[in-house]
Coordinates of C-alpha atoms in Angstrom, one line a residue:
M53 CA 4.6 3.6 -5.2
A54 CA 5.8 5.2 -2.0
F55 CA 2.9 3.7 0.0
T56 CA 3.8 0.3 -1.5
M57 CA 7.3 0.7 -0.2
T58 CA 6.2 1.9 3.2
L59 CA 4.0 -1.2 3.6
L60 CA 6.7 -3.5 2.3
S61 CA 9.1 -2.0 4.8
W62 CA 6.6 -2.3 7.6
S63 CA 6.3 -6.0 6.8
V64 CA 10.0 -6.4 7.4
V65 CA 10.1 -4.1 10.4
E66 CA 7.3 -6.0 12.1
F67 CA 7.9 -9.5 10.9
G68 CA 11.5 -9.6 9.9
P69 CA 12.2 -12.7 12.1
E70 CA 9.4 -14.6 10.4
L71 CA 10.7 -13.6 7.0
T72 CA 14.2 -14.7 8.0
A73 CA 12.9 -18.1 9.2
K74 CA 11.4 -18.7 5.8
N75 CA 14.5 -17.5 4.0
E76 CA 12.6 -14.6 2.4
I77 CA 14.2 -11.6 4.1
G78 CA 16.8 -11.2 1.3
N79 CA 14.0 -11.0 -1.3
A80 CA 12.0 -8.5 0.8
L81 CA 15.0 -6.2 1.3
A82 CA 16.0 -6.4 -2.3
A83 CA 12.5 -5.3 -3.3
I84 CA 12.5 -2.5 -0.9
R85 CA 16.0 -1.3 -2.0
W86 CA 14.7 -1.3 -5.6
G87 CA 12.1 1.2 -4.6
T88 CA 14.1 3.3 -2.2
D89 CA 17.0 3.6 -4.7
Y90 CA 14.5 5.1 -7.1
F91 CA 13.3 7.6 -4.6
I92 CA 16.8 8.7 -3.8
K93 CA 17.4 9.3 -7.5
C94 CA 14.2 11.3 -7.7
H95 CA 15.2 13.4 -4.7
V96 CA 17.7 15.5 -6.6
A97 CA 18.0 18.3 -4.0
P98 CA 16.7 18.8 -0.4
N99 CA 13.6 20.7 -1.7
T100 CA 13.1 18.9 -5.0
L101 CA 11.4 15.6 -5.6
Y102 CA 10.4 14.2 -9.0
V103 CA 7.0 12.5 -8.5
E104 CA 5.7 11.4 -11.9
V105 CA 7.0 10.2 -15.2
G106 CA 4.6 10.0 -18.1
D107 CA 1.0 11.1 -18.5
G108 CA -2.0 9.0 -17.5
D109 CA -4.2 10.2 -20.4
S110 CA -1.8 9.3 -23.1
D111 CA -0.8 6.0 -21.4
H112 CA -4.5 4.9 -21.2
V113 CA -5.1 5.6 -24.9
C114 CA -2.7 2.7 -25.6
W115 CA -2.6 -1.0 -24.6
Q116 CA 1.1 -2.0 -25.0
R117 CA 3.9 -3.9 -23.3
P118 CA 6.3 -1.6 -21.4
E119 CA 9.0 -2.4 -24.0
D120 CA 6.8 -1.0 -26.8
M121 CA 5.6 2.2 -25.2
D122 CA 6.4 5.4 -27.0
T123 CA 3.9 7.7 -25.3
P124 CA 5.3 11.0 -23.9
R125 CA 7.4 10.4 -20.9
G126 CA 7.7 13.9 -19.4
S127 CA 8.8 14.1 -15.8
Y128 CA 7.1 16.2 -13.1
K129 CA 8.4 17.5 -9.8
V130 CA 7.4 19.2 -6.5
D131 CA 9.6 21.8 -4.7
A132 CA 9.3 24.7 -2.4
S133 CA 7.6 26.8 -5.0
H134 CA 5.4 24.0 -6.2
P135 CA 4.5 22.1 -3.1
G136 CA 3.3 18.5 -2.8
S137 CA 3.1 17.8 1.0
D138 CA 1.2 14.5 0.5
V139 CA 3.7 12.8 -1.9
A140 CA 6.8 14.3 -0.2
A141 CA 5.6 13.1 3.2
E142 CA 4.6 9.6 1.9
T143 CA 8.1 9.3 0.3
A144 CA 9.6 10.4 3.6
A145 CA 7.6 7.7 5.4
A146 CA 8.8 5.1 2.9
L147 CA 12.4 6.0 3.4
A148 CA 12.1 6.2 7.2
A149 CA 10.4 2.8 7.4
A150 CA 13.0 1.3 5.0
S151 CA 15.8 2.7 7.2
I152 CA 14.5 0.6 10.1
A153 CA 14.3 -2.5 7.9
F154 CA 18.0 -2.0 7.0
Q155 CA 19.2 -1.2 10.5
G156 CA 21.6 -3.9 11.6
R157 CA 21.9 -5.1 8.0
D158 CA 23.4 -2.1 6.2
A159 CA 24.0 0.8 8.5
R160 CA 25.4 3.2 5.9
Y161 CA 22.3 2.7 3.6
A162 CA 20.0 3.1 6.6
S163 CA 21.7 6.4 7.5
L164 CA 21.3 7.6 3.9
L165 CA 17.6 6.8 3.9
V166 CA 17.1 8.7 7.1
T167 CA 18.9 11.8 5.7
H168 CA 16.6 11.8 2.7
A169 CA 13.5 11.2 4.8
R170 CA 14.3 14.1 7.1
Q171 CA 14.7 16.5 4.2
L172 CA 11.5 15.3 2.5
F173 CA 9.5 15.7 5.7
D174 CA 10.9 19.3 6.0
L175 CA 9.9 20.0 2.4
A176 CA 6.4 18.6 3.1
S177 CA 5.8 20.3 6.4
N178 CA 7.3 23.7 5.5
H179 CA 5.7 24.1 2.1
L180 CA 2.1 22.9 2.4
G181 CA 0.0 22.0 -0.6
L182 CA -1.6 19.2 -2.5
Y183 CA 0.6 17.7 -5.1
Q184 CA -2.0 17.6 -7.9
T185 CA -2.1 21.4 -7.7
S186 CA 1.6 21.4 -8.7
V187 CA 1.3 18.4 -11.0
P188 CA -2.2 18.6 -12.5
V189 CA -1.7 15.4 -14.6
A190 CA -1.7 13.4 -11.4
G191 CA -5.1 14.6 -10.2
K192 CA -7.3 12.5 -12.6
F193 CA -5.7 9.2 -11.6
Y194 CA -4.3 9.5 -8.1
G195 CA -5.6 12.8 -6.7
S196 CA -4.9 13.3 -3.0
S197 CA -7.8 14.1 -0.7
G198 CA -5.5 15.8 1.8
Y199 CA -1.9 15.9 3.2
Q200 CA -2.3 16.0 6.9
D201 CA -2.5 12.2 7.2
E202 CA 0.7 11.8 5.3
L203 CA 2.5 14.3 7.5
V204 CA 1.4 12.5 10.7
W205 CA 2.3 9.1 9.1
A206 CA 5.8 10.4 8.1
A207 CA 6.4 11.9 11.5
A208 CA 5.4 8.6 13.2
W209 CA 7.9 6.7 11.0
L210 CA 10.6 9.2 11.5
H211 CA 10.1 9.1 15.3
R212 CA 10.4 5.3 15.2
A213 CA 13.5 5.5 13.0
T214 CA 15.3 8.2 14.8
G215 CA 13.8 8.6 18.3
D216 CA 13.9 12.3 17.7
Q217 CA 11.5 14.1 20.2
A218 CA 10.6 16.7 17.6
Y219 CA 8.6 14.1 15.6
L220 CA 6.8 12.9 18.7
D221 CA 6.0 16.5 19.5
Y222 CA 4.6 16.8 16.0
L223 CA 2.3 13.8 16.7
S224 CA 1.2 15.3 20.0
N225 CA 0.3 18.6 18.3
N226 CA -1.5 16.9 15.4
P227 CA -3.6 14.1 16.9
T228 CA -5.5 11.7 14.8
G229 CA -8.1 10.5 17.2
A230 CA -11.1 9.8 15.0
V231 CA -12.2 6.3 14.2
Q232 CA -11.1 5.8 10.6
P233 CA -13.2 4.2 7.8
M234 CA -10.2 2.5 6.1
F235 CA -6.5 2.5 5.5
S236 CA -5.2 3.2 2.0
W237 CA -2.7 5.0 -0.2
D238 CA -4.9 8.1 0.2
D239 CA -5.7 7.8 3.9
K240 CA -2.8 7.0 6.3
N241 CA -4.4 8.0 9.6
L242 CA -5.1 4.4 10.8
G243 CA -1.5 3.4 10.2
A244 CA -0.3 6.5 12.1
Q245 CA -2.6 5.6 15.0
A246 CA -1.0 2.1 15.1
L247 CA 2.5 3.6 15.2
V248 CA 1.6 6.0 17.9
A249 CA 0.2 3.1 19.9
K250 CA 3.5 1.4 19.5
A251 CA 5.4 4.5 20.5
R252 CA 3.3 5.0 23.6
K253 CA 3.4 1.3 24.5
V254 CA -0.4 1.2 24.1
S255 CA -1.1 2.8 27.6
S256 CA -0.9 6.3 26.3
T257 CA -2.2 9.2 28.4
G258 CA -2.7 12.8 27.4
A259 CA -3.2 14.1 23.8
L260 CA -2.0 11.0 22.1
V261 CA -4.5 8.7 23.9
Q262 CA -6.9 9.9 21.2
S263 CA -5.0 7.9 18.6
K264 CA -5.3 4.7 20.5
N265 CA -9.0 5.3 21.0
G266 CA -9.5 5.8 17.3
L267 CA -7.5 2.7 16.5
D268 CA -9.5 0.6 19.0
G269 CA -12.7 1.8 17.4
F270 CA -11.6 0.7 14.0
M271 CA -10.6 -2.7 15.3
C272 CA -14.0 -3.2 16.9
N273 CA -15.8 -2.2 13.7
L274 CA -13.6 -4.5 11.6
V275 CA -14.1 -7.6 13.7
Q276 CA -17.9 -6.8 13.8
K277 CA -18.0 -5.9 17.5
G278 CA -18.2 -2.1 17.1
S279 CA -20.9 0.5 16.9
N280 CA -20.4 1.1 13.2
N281 CA -19.2 -2.2 11.8
I282 CA -17.5 -2.4 8.4
A283 CA -19.7 -4.1 5.8
M284 CA -19.2 -7.8 5.2
T285 CA -20.1 -10.0 2.2
P286 CA -22.4 -13.0 2.7
G287 CA -19.3 -15.2 2.3
G288 CA -17.5 -13.5 5.2
M289 CA -15.1 -10.9 3.6
V290 CA -15.0 -7.3 4.9
W291 CA -15.9 -5.0 2.0
W292 CA -15.4 -1.3 1.4
K293 CA -16.1 -0.4 -2.3
M294 CA -16.2 -1.8 -5.8
D295 CA -13.0 -0.3 -7.1
N296 CA -10.1 -2.5 -6.1
D297 CA -11.6 -3.5 -2.8
L298 CA -8.8 -5.9 -1.7
Q299 CA -6.3 -3.0 -1.4
Y300 CA -8.2 -1.9 1.7
T301 CA -8.4 -5.4 3.1
T302 CA -4.8 -6.3 2.8
S303 CA -3.6 -3.0 4.1
A304 CA -5.9 -3.2 7.1
L305 CA -4.8 -6.7 7.9
L306 CA -1.2 -5.6 8.2
V307 CA -2.3 -2.9 10.7
V308 CA -4.3 -5.4 12.6
L309 CA -1.5 -7.9 12.9
A310 CA 1.0 -5.2 13.9
Y311 CA -1.5 -4.0 16.6
S312 CA -2.0 -7.5 17.9
E313 CA 1.8 -7.7 18.4
Y314 CA 1.7 -4.4 20.4
L315 CA -1.3 -5.6 22.5
S316 CA 0.5 -8.9 23.3
A317 CA 3.6 -7.2 24.4
A318 CA 1.5 -4.9 26.7
K319 CA -0.6 -7.8 27.9
S320 CA -3.6 -5.7 26.9
S321 CA -6.9 -6.1 25.0
I322 CA -9.6 -3.9 23.4
S323 CA -12.9 -3.1 25.0
C324 CA -15.5 -3.1 22.2
P325 CA -19.2 -2.3 22.5
T326 CA -20.2 -5.9 22.3
G327 CA -17.3 -7.6 24.1
A328 CA -13.6 -7.7 24.6
V329 CA -11.2 -8.4 21.8
G330 CA -7.7 -9.7 22.5
P331 CA -4.6 -10.1 20.3
N332 CA -5.4 -13.7 19.5
D333 CA -8.9 -12.7 18.4
L334 CA -7.3 -10.2 16.0
V335 CA -5.0 -12.9 14.6
T336 CA -7.9 -15.3 14.1
F337 CA -9.9 -12.6 12.2
V338 CA -6.9 -11.9 10.0
R339 CA -6.5 -15.6 9.2
S340 CA -10.2 -15.8 8.2
Q341 CA -9.7 -12.9 5.7
V342 CA -6.5 -14.4 4.3
D343 CA -8.2 -17.7 3.8
Y344 CA -11.0 -16.0 1.9
I345 CA -8.6 -14.1 -0.3
L346 CA -6.7 -17.4 -1.1
G347 CA -9.7 -19.5 -2.0
S348 CA -12.0 -20.2 1.0
N349 CA -14.9 -18.2 -0.5
P350 CA -18.1 -18.9 -2.3
K351 CA -16.4 -18.9 -5.7
K352 CA -13.6 -21.2 -4.5
M353 CA -11.2 -18.7 -6.3
S354 CA -7.9 -17.5 -5.1
Y355 CA -7.6 -13.8 -5.7
M356 CA -3.8 -14.1 -5.7
V357 CA -2.8 -14.9 -9.3
G358 CA -0.9 -18.1 -9.7
F359 CA -1.9 -19.5 -6.2
G360 CA -4.0 -22.6 -6.1
S361 CA -5.8 -24.2 -9.0
N362 CA -8.5 -21.6 -9.6
Y363 CA -7.4 -18.0 -9.9
P364 CA -8.1 -15.0 -12.2
L365 CA -6.9 -15.7 -15.7
Q366 CA -7.5 -12.2 -17.2
P367 CA -6.0 -9.7 -14.8
H368 CA -6.2 -6.1 -16.2
H369 CA -2.5 -5.7 -16.8
R370 CA -0.8 -4.7 -20.1
G371 CA 2.4 -6.7 -19.8
A372 CA 0.6 -9.9 -18.7
S373 CA -2.0 -9.7 -21.4
I374 CA 0.4 -9.5 -24.4
P375 CA 3.0 -12.2 -25.2
S376 CA 6.5 -11.6 -24.0
I377 CA 8.8 -9.6 -26.3
R378 CA 11.0 -12.7 -26.3
K379 CA 8.2 -14.7 -27.9
D380 CA 6.9 -12.0 -30.2
P381 CA 9.7 -9.4 -30.8
A382 CA 7.7 -7.4 -33.3
K383 CA 6.5 -4.1 -32.0
I384 CA 2.8 -4.1 -31.0
S385 CA 1.3 -0.7 -31.7
C386 CA -0.8 1.5 -29.5
Q387 CA -4.2 0.4 -30.9
A388 CA -3.1 -3.1 -32.0
G389 CA -2.8 -4.0 -28.3
F390 CA -6.5 -3.4 -27.8
E391 CA -7.5 -5.0 -31.1
D392 CA -5.4 -8.2 -30.7
W393 CA -5.1 -8.7 -27.0
F394 CA -7.2 -6.5 -24.7
N395 CA -10.5 -7.6 -26.4
K396 CA -9.5 -11.2 -26.7
N397 CA -11.6 -13.4 -24.5
A398 CA -8.8 -15.8 -23.5
P399 CA -6.4 -16.2 -20.6
N400 CA -3.5 -13.8 -20.4
P401 CA -0.4 -15.4 -22.1
N402 CA 1.7 -14.5 -19.1
V403 CA 0.7 -15.4 -15.5
L404 CA 1.1 -12.4 -13.2
T405 CA 2.3 -14.6 -10.4
G406 CA 1.7 -13.2 -6.9
A407 CA -0.4 -10.3 -7.9
I408 CA -3.6 -9.7 -5.9
V409 CA -6.5 -8.4 -8.1
G410 CA -9.2 -6.0 -7.0
G411 CA -11.4 -8.9 -5.9
P412 CA -15.1 -9.7 -5.5
D413 CA -18.0 -7.4 -5.1
G414 CA -20.2 -7.0 -2.1
N415 CA -22.0 -10.2 -2.9
D416 CA -18.9 -12.3 -3.4
A417 CA -19.3 -12.2 -7.2
Y418 CA -16.2 -11.8 -9.5
D419 CA -16.1 -11.2 -13.3
D420 CA -12.8 -12.6 -14.6
S421 CA -12.5 -10.2 -17.5
R422 CA -9.6 -7.9 -18.2
G423 CA -12.0 -5.2 -19.3
N424 CA -13.4 -5.2 -15.7
F425 CA -10.7 -3.0 -14.2
H426 CA -12.9 -2.4 -11.1
Q427 CA -12.3 -6.0 -10.0
A428 CA -9.5 -7.4 -12.3
E429 CA -6.8 -4.8 -12.0
A430 CA -3.9 -5.6 -9.7
A431 CA -1.8 -3.1 -7.9
T432 CA 1.5 -3.2 -6.0
A433 CA -0.2 -1.7 -2.9
N434 CA -2.5 -4.7 -2.8
V435 CA 0.2 -7.2 -2.3
A436 CA 2.9 -5.3 -0.4
P437 CA 1.1 -5.5 3.0
F438 CA 0.4 -9.2 2.3
V439 CA 4.1 -10.0 2.6
G440 CA 4.1 -9.2 6.3
V441 CA 0.6 -10.8 6.8
L442 CA 1.7 -14.1 5.3
A443 CA 5.0 -14.0 7.1
K444 CA 3.2 -13.8 10.4
L445 CA 0.6 -16.5 9.6
A446 CA 2.9 -19.0 7.7

């Protein structure tokens, strides 16, 4: 959730004028505030952050609408004695990024967000540890592979939000120079590299130049001009893995477009092993990927639900797959949801408009079945970066 809000905020920070021109800035800020208000409520003390409500095992036993859920809803926290550097730092990043989005629009709220972000970064950096160690129920579903990437990501956002030299010093002392394989909720290094490139106006020297080199390497691999190119399907979509692949695509595209803006401002380009890549080349590549996602692909299917005339009809989503409580107010029990709706081979009764599903496999194939959670499950982190991407391309 925090990663979703960071990317949605980045969409506004980077492409606010474009969103404003399309009369969408109010909707974007309202969505961000919905998330950041929740984080503020979860951050009950400087060193205490509630990070989970409910339990994945008990939730997955049932297939129900949110209104019918009666599974245990215990709450779990991280604090100084039970650290969670990854989740605390990602929440700090979300709040810092959101503060920039609200600067010039709601100064008091922006200041409040920065205050919480600073405190959460201090919690994350002063009390190191993986959050699933403190909250074991989180490990099976969203276990973190490490926390250093979140700390660097949060420091980069806090530096951009505050200009505080201490955060730039943190980045200098914790370089992320390696070429990254992807950008995701569990690996923020690529995004941090892009923010460092922005902070150093692309022409960095010294320790932080490593970040730009790593970022350039990823861009070369993504546009198929590198030394270790990212896989591409026969139909022309970059492809990482079977489980919810489009989350990596949409997130990467936001980074690419942000970097194209920085390159344009610096009148710079990237030197790749097989040729130069300029900002316009990056935008052209992003457009090709967006076109694929929205229907220009071998299946002629839009992977954004509700867009176009051919899109997934059975997204793996409880609320969408069961009639609205307004149409069927009777309680649907834990197992009845599976029996009556999950296993029903028919379109979902509710269209999950705007959601982006996991997407096709490495051969451009897609099985439109709600039981196929690898491909058919939608996630908020899939669509949040697409807000900025579409704002730029529209």
